[in-house]
Short mmCIF file of C-alpha atoms in Angstrom, two decimals:
data_model
loop_
_atom_site.label_atom_id
_atom_site.label_comp_id
_atom_site.label_asym_id
_atom_site.label_seq_id
_atom_site.Cartn_x
_atom_site.Cartn_y
_atom_site.Cartn_z
CA UNK F 222 120.12 62.56 135.37
CA UNK F 223 121.28 64.67 132.44
CA UNK F 224 120.08 61.98 130.04
CA UNK F 225 116.69 61.96 131.78
CA UNK F 226 116.35 65.75 131.50
CA UNK F 227 117.27 65.70 127.82
CA UNK F 228 114.67 63.01 127.20
CA UNK F 229 112.07 65.05 129.09
CA UNK F 230 112.84 68.16 127.03
CA UNK F 231 112.58 66.19 123.80
CA UNK F 232 109.29 64.62 124.85
CA UNK F 233 107.84 67.97 125.85
CA UNK F 234 108.85 69.39 122.49
CA UNK F 235 107.05 66.55 120.75
CA UNK F 236 103.98 67.11 122.88
CA UNK F 237 104.00 70.84 122.10
CA UNK F 238 104.32 70.12 118.38
CA UNK F 239 101.45 67.65 118.52
CA UNK F 240 99.31 70.05 120.52
CA UNK F 241 99.66 72.71 117.86
CA UNK F 242 99.82 76.47 118.24
CA UNK F 243 98.33 78.79 120.87
CA UNK F 244 94.62 79.45 120.67
CA UNK F 245 93.34 82.73 119.29
CA UNK F 246 92.27 84.81 122.30
CA UNK F 247 91.46 88.44 121.64
CA UNK F 248 93.27 91.22 123.50
CA UNK F 249 90.37 93.67 123.75
CA UNK F 250 92.66 96.69 124.20
CA UNK F 251 93.52 96.45 120.49
CA UNK F 252 89.95 96.39 119.17
CA UNK F 253 89.82 100.19 119.05
CA UNK F 254 90.22 101.86 115.65
CA UNK F 255 89.27 105.06 113.85
CA UNK F 256 87.33 104.35 110.67
CA UNK F 257 87.69 108.00 109.60
CA UNK F 258 91.47 108.09 109.99
CA UNK F 259 93.52 108.87 106.89
CA UNK F 260 96.86 108.35 108.62
CA UNK F 261 99.31 106.11 106.76
CA UNK F 262 102.52 104.36 107.84
CA UNK F 263 105.84 104.67 106.03
CA UNK F 264 107.14 101.16 105.32
CA UNK F 265 109.84 102.34 102.88
CA UNK F 266 112.77 101.23 105.10
CA UNK F 267 111.34 97.71 105.28
CA UNK F 268 110.78 97.75 101.52
CA UNK F 269 114.44 98.62 100.94
CA UNK F 270 115.67 95.85 103.24
CA UNK F 271 113.49 93.29 101.49
CA UNK F 272 114.74 94.43 98.09
CA UNK F 273 118.35 94.11 99.27
CA UNK F 274 118.37 90.86 101.23
CA UNK F 275 115.34 88.79 100.22
CA UNK F 276 115.69 86.47 97.25
CA UNK F 277 113.68 83.63 95.78
CA UNK F 278 115.31 80.46 94.50
CA UNK F 279 114.30 78.04 91.74
CA UNK F 280 112.38 76.06 94.38
CA UNK F 281 110.11 79.06 94.93
CA UNK F 282 111.22 79.52 98.53
CA UNK F 283 112.05 83.05 99.65
CA UNK F 284 115.23 83.31 101.70
CA UNK F 285 116.82 86.17 103.60
CA UNK F 286 120.57 86.83 103.55
CA UNK F 287 120.94 87.29 107.30
CA UNK F 288 124.69 86.81 107.11
CA UNK F 289 125.09 89.67 104.62
CA UNK F 290 123.19 92.39 106.47
CA UNK F 291 125.49 95.36 107.02
CA UNK F 292 125.72 97.26 110.28
CA UNK F 293 124.08 100.26 108.61
CA UNK F 294 121.16 98.19 107.35
CA UNK F 295 120.74 96.50 110.74
CA UNK F 296 120.53 99.98 112.24
CA UNK F 297 117.94 100.90 109.59
CA UNK F 298 115.84 97.88 110.54
CA UNK F 299 116.04 98.76 114.22
CA UNK F 300 115.08 102.38 113.46
CA UNK F 301 112.10 101.15 111.42
CA UNK F 302 110.98 98.95 114.31
CA UNK F 303 111.37 101.88 116.70
CA UNK F 304 109.27 104.07 114.39
CA UNK F 305 106.52 101.44 114.24
CA UNK F 306 106.51 101.13 118.02
CA UNK F 307 106.02 104.91 118.25
CA UNK F 308 102.77 104.63 116.26
CA UNK F 309 99.42 104.49 118.08
CA UNK F 310 97.71 101.79 115.99
CA UNK F 311 94.37 102.20 117.76
CA UNK F 312 94.05 105.60 116.03
CA UNK F 313 94.33 104.00 112.58
CA UNK F 314 91.66 102.69 110.24
CA UNK F 315 91.41 98.89 110.29
CA UNK F 316 93.12 98.22 106.92
CA UNK F 317 96.11 100.30 108.09
CA UNK F 318 96.11 98.43 111.39
CA UNK F 319 96.12 95.04 109.70
CA UNK F 320 99.05 95.95 107.42
CA UNK F 321 100.84 97.56 110.37
CA UNK F 322 100.70 94.43 112.53
CA UNK F 323 101.78 92.12 109.71
CA UNK F 324 104.77 94.26 108.79
CA UNK F 325 105.75 94.72 112.44
CA UNK F 326 105.64 90.96 112.98
CA UNK F 327 107.75 90.16 109.92
CA UNK F 328 110.34 92.86 110.56
CA UNK F 329 110.61 91.92 114.23
CA UNK F 330 111.11 88.27 113.24
CA UNK F 331 114.03 89.20 110.97
CA UNK F 332 115.56 91.32 113.74
CA UNK F 333 115.13 88.43 116.19
CA UNK F 334 117.06 86.10 113.89
CA UNK F 335 119.76 88.72 113.28
CA UNK F 336 120.19 89.14 117.03
CA UNK F 337 121.21 85.47 117.36
CA UNK F 338 122.55 84.63 113.90
CA UNK F 339 123.93 82.16 112.94
CA UNK F 340 121.35 79.60 114.03
CA UNK F 341 120.09 76.51 112.24
CA UNK F 342 116.45 77.19 113.12
CA UNK F 343 114.46 79.97 114.73
CA UNK F 344 113.34 77.36 117.24
CA UNK F 345 116.91 77.39 118.57
CA UNK F 346 116.44 80.99 119.75
CA UNK F 347 115.08 80.01 123.16
CA UNK F 348 114.19 83.44 124.54
CA UNK F 349 110.55 82.68 125.35
CA UNK F 350 109.81 82.50 129.09
CA UNK F 351 109.49 79.05 130.63
CA UNK F 352 111.97 76.27 131.30
CA UNK F 353 110.91 74.15 128.33
CA UNK F 354 109.86 76.97 125.96
CA UNK F 355 110.96 76.64 122.35
CA UNK F 356 111.70 79.59 120.08
CA UNK F 357 111.41 83.35 120.61
CA UNK F 358 107.69 83.83 120.13
CA UNK F 359 106.74 84.31 123.77
CA UNK F 360 109.40 86.90 124.60
CA UNK F 361 108.17 90.48 125.10
CA UNK F 362 110.39 92.22 122.56
CA UNK F 363 108.20 95.16 121.53
CA UNK F 364 106.33 97.98 123.24
CA UNK F 365 103.41 99.69 121.51
CA UNK F 366 101.09 102.19 123.22
CA UNK F 367 102.88 101.28 126.47
CA UNK F 368 101.93 97.61 126.08
CA UNK F 369 104.69 94.99 126.09
CA UNK F 370 104.21 92.67 123.11
CA UNK F 371 105.55 89.35 121.92
CA UNK F 372 105.31 87.86 118.47
CA UNK F 373 102.73 85.45 119.90
CA UNK F 374 100.67 88.42 121.09
CA UNK F 375 100.60 89.93 117.62
CA UNK F 376 99.62 86.67 115.94
CA UNK F 377 97.34 84.97 118.45
CA UNK F 378 95.88 87.86 120.46
CA UNK F 379 95.57 90.55 117.77
CA UNK F 380 95.64 89.43 114.15
CA UNK F 381 93.97 86.03 114.33
CA UNK F 382 91.12 86.79 116.75
CA UNK F 383 90.39 90.40 115.75
CA UNK F 384 90.35 89.85 111.98
CA UNK F 385 89.48 86.15 111.75
CA UNK F 386 91.05 86.02 108.30
CA UNK F 387 92.84 82.73 107.50
CA UNK F 388 94.92 84.51 104.87
CA UNK F 389 96.92 86.07 107.72
CA UNK F 390 98.76 82.75 107.97
CA UNK F 391 100.12 83.30 104.46
CA UNK F 392 101.38 86.78 105.36
CA UNK F 393 103.25 86.10 108.61
CA UNK F 394 106.73 84.71 108.14
CA UNK F 395 108.41 82.71 110.91
CA UNK F 396 111.85 82.44 109.26
CA UNK F 397 111.46 78.75 108.41
CA UNK F 398 111.68 77.01 105.04
CA UNK F 399 108.28 75.44 105.64
CA UNK F 400 106.61 78.79 106.25
CA UNK F 401 104.80 80.82 103.59
CA UNK F 402 107.26 83.12 101.90
CA UNK F 403 108.43 86.37 103.40
CA UNK F 404 106.81 88.82 101.00
CA UNK F 405 108.85 90.68 98.42
CA UNK F 406 107.36 93.98 99.57
CA UNK F 407 105.64 95.34 102.66
CA UNK F 408 101.93 94.77 103.04
CA UNK F 409 100.02 97.87 102.03
CA UNK F 410 96.58 98.82 103.33
CA UNK F 411 95.38 99.94 99.90
CA UNK F 412 96.29 96.61 98.26
CA UNK F 413 95.99 94.28 101.22
CA UNK F 414 93.30 91.93 99.91
CA UNK F 415 95.15 91.51 96.61
CA UNK F 416 98.42 90.82 98.41
CA UNK F 417 96.84 88.33 100.81
CA UNK F 418 95.08 86.47 97.99
CA UNK F 419 98.33 86.22 96.05
CA UNK F 420 100.22 84.96 99.10
CA UNK F 421 97.53 82.32 99.62
CA UNK F 422 97.59 81.18 95.99
CA UNK F 423 101.37 80.89 95.98
CA UNK F 424 101.54 78.83 99.15
CA UNK F 425 98.72 76.47 98.19
CA UNK F 426 100.43 75.96 94.82
CA UNK F 427 103.79 75.19 96.45
CA UNK F 428 104.87 71.72 97.64
CA UNK F 429 105.27 73.22 101.12
CA UNK F 430 101.59 74.07 101.17
CA UNK F 431 99.87 71.20 99.37
CA UNK F 432 101.33 68.35 97.38
CA UNK F 433 99.76 65.25 95.95
CA UNK F 434 101.42 62.09 97.24
CA UNK F 435 100.83 58.41 96.43
CA UNK F 436 98.50 57.99 99.41
CA UNK F 437 96.78 61.35 99.18
CA UNK F 438 97.40 64.98 100.02
CA UNK F 439 100.40 66.08 102.08
CA UNK F 440 99.56 69.41 103.67
CA UNK F 441 101.58 71.96 105.55
CA UNK F 442 101.33 71.47 109.29
CA UNK F 443 99.91 75.00 109.39
CA UNK F 444 96.59 73.48 108.33
CA UNK F 445 96.75 71.13 111.31
CA UNK F 446 98.05 73.57 113.92
CA UNK F 447 95.47 76.21 113.00
CA UNK F 448 92.66 73.96 111.79
CA UNK F 449 90.00 76.12 113.45
CA UNK F 450 91.05 79.07 111.26
CA UNK F 451 90.58 77.19 107.99
CA UNK F 452 87.07 75.86 108.51
CA UNK F 453 85.10 74.03 111.13
CA UNK F 454 85.95 70.61 109.69
CA UNK F 455 87.68 68.80 106.83
CA UNK F 456 85.05 70.05 104.41
CA UNK F 457 85.75 73.63 105.47
CA UNK F 458 89.48 73.15 104.94
CA UNK F 459 88.88 71.73 101.45
CA UNK F 460 86.64 74.67 100.59
CA UNK F 461 89.37 77.06 101.73
CA UNK F 462 92.04 75.28 99.68
CA UNK F 463 89.81 75.12 96.60
CA UNK F 464 89.42 78.89 96.75
CA UNK F 465 93.12 79.22 95.94
CA UNK F 466 94.17 75.92 94.32
CA UNK F 467 94.92 75.38 90.63
CA UNK F 468 96.13 72.58 88.38
CA UNK F 469 96.83 69.12 89.80
CA UNK F 470 96.23 70.29 93.35
CA UNK F 471 92.76 71.53 92.48
CA UNK F 472 91.98 68.33 90.58
CA UNK F 473 93.04 66.21 93.57
CA UNK F 474 90.89 68.26 95.93
CA UNK F 475 87.90 68.05 93.61
CA UNK F 476 88.10 64.28 93.32
CA UNK F 477 88.23 63.96 97.10
CA UNK F 478 91.82 62.83 97.59
CA UNK F 479 92.28 62.10 101.31
CA UNK F 480 94.64 64.02 103.58
CA UNK F 481 97.50 61.57 104.11
CA UNK F 482 99.77 63.58 106.39
CA UNK F 483 101.11 66.97 107.43
CA UNK F 484 104.66 68.25 107.03
CA UNK F 485 106.78 71.27 107.96
CA UNK F 486 110.46 72.20 107.65
CA UNK F 487 111.80 74.28 110.56
CA UNK F 488 115.23 74.91 108.98
CA UNK F 489 116.09 78.61 108.82
CA UNK F 490 115.15 80.44 105.62
CA UNK F 491 118.69 81.77 105.26
CA UNK F 492 120.11 82.55 101.84
CA UNK F 493 123.40 80.74 101.06
#
């Protein structure tokens, strides 16, 4: 019986992976904004934590030293998250909102890992509701404007559907080696387009994003899971990648190299 249940869990996990990520379905409550607002958000505590514990290795992958975070700095992260949850984002201008949600997502992800560290993968933090749920993304861990929020809510019900900007995928970090890098600094409303473009260029240029294999292109599974965000079809995806690709990757795309497979590494992005 135990063996049967384990097999069923494994099979369901494979099915979920094959099925991809949740669909983007807008939460209309969060559409409100104030275009005339000049209010800004202080992300200095998050900036300090990134400067202290984020590092980038020779492989170009950003890692976070979860095991080195002091009690004082953990308290600083929790205070930062509490301050963000006290903000009323619907009173902000849209650029401030977009940066707010990205930074909240990334900081909350780090806190989620710290709350269960050490773990080999964020998928091992099984706090999402549901018997066969994987990972922490469905758990309601935040409360903003009296609305309980999960990481999935921020990504799939706010950022993706309300902004419809594929570059968001390069900004959100899910604490995995296969994910686009956790940024070296908070996202800032005044420089957001520049920061998002740079994050996109870096990921497309990395082997985790796109690499040229003997049988064609090996892409990050992100481009499979969220295919609708990167263009209506294969041609749309190629156009998106060409907007950010350089060097051999660009040459392969331009000559029409086929997509051979998708790949993703779920190991935790923990610094040694």
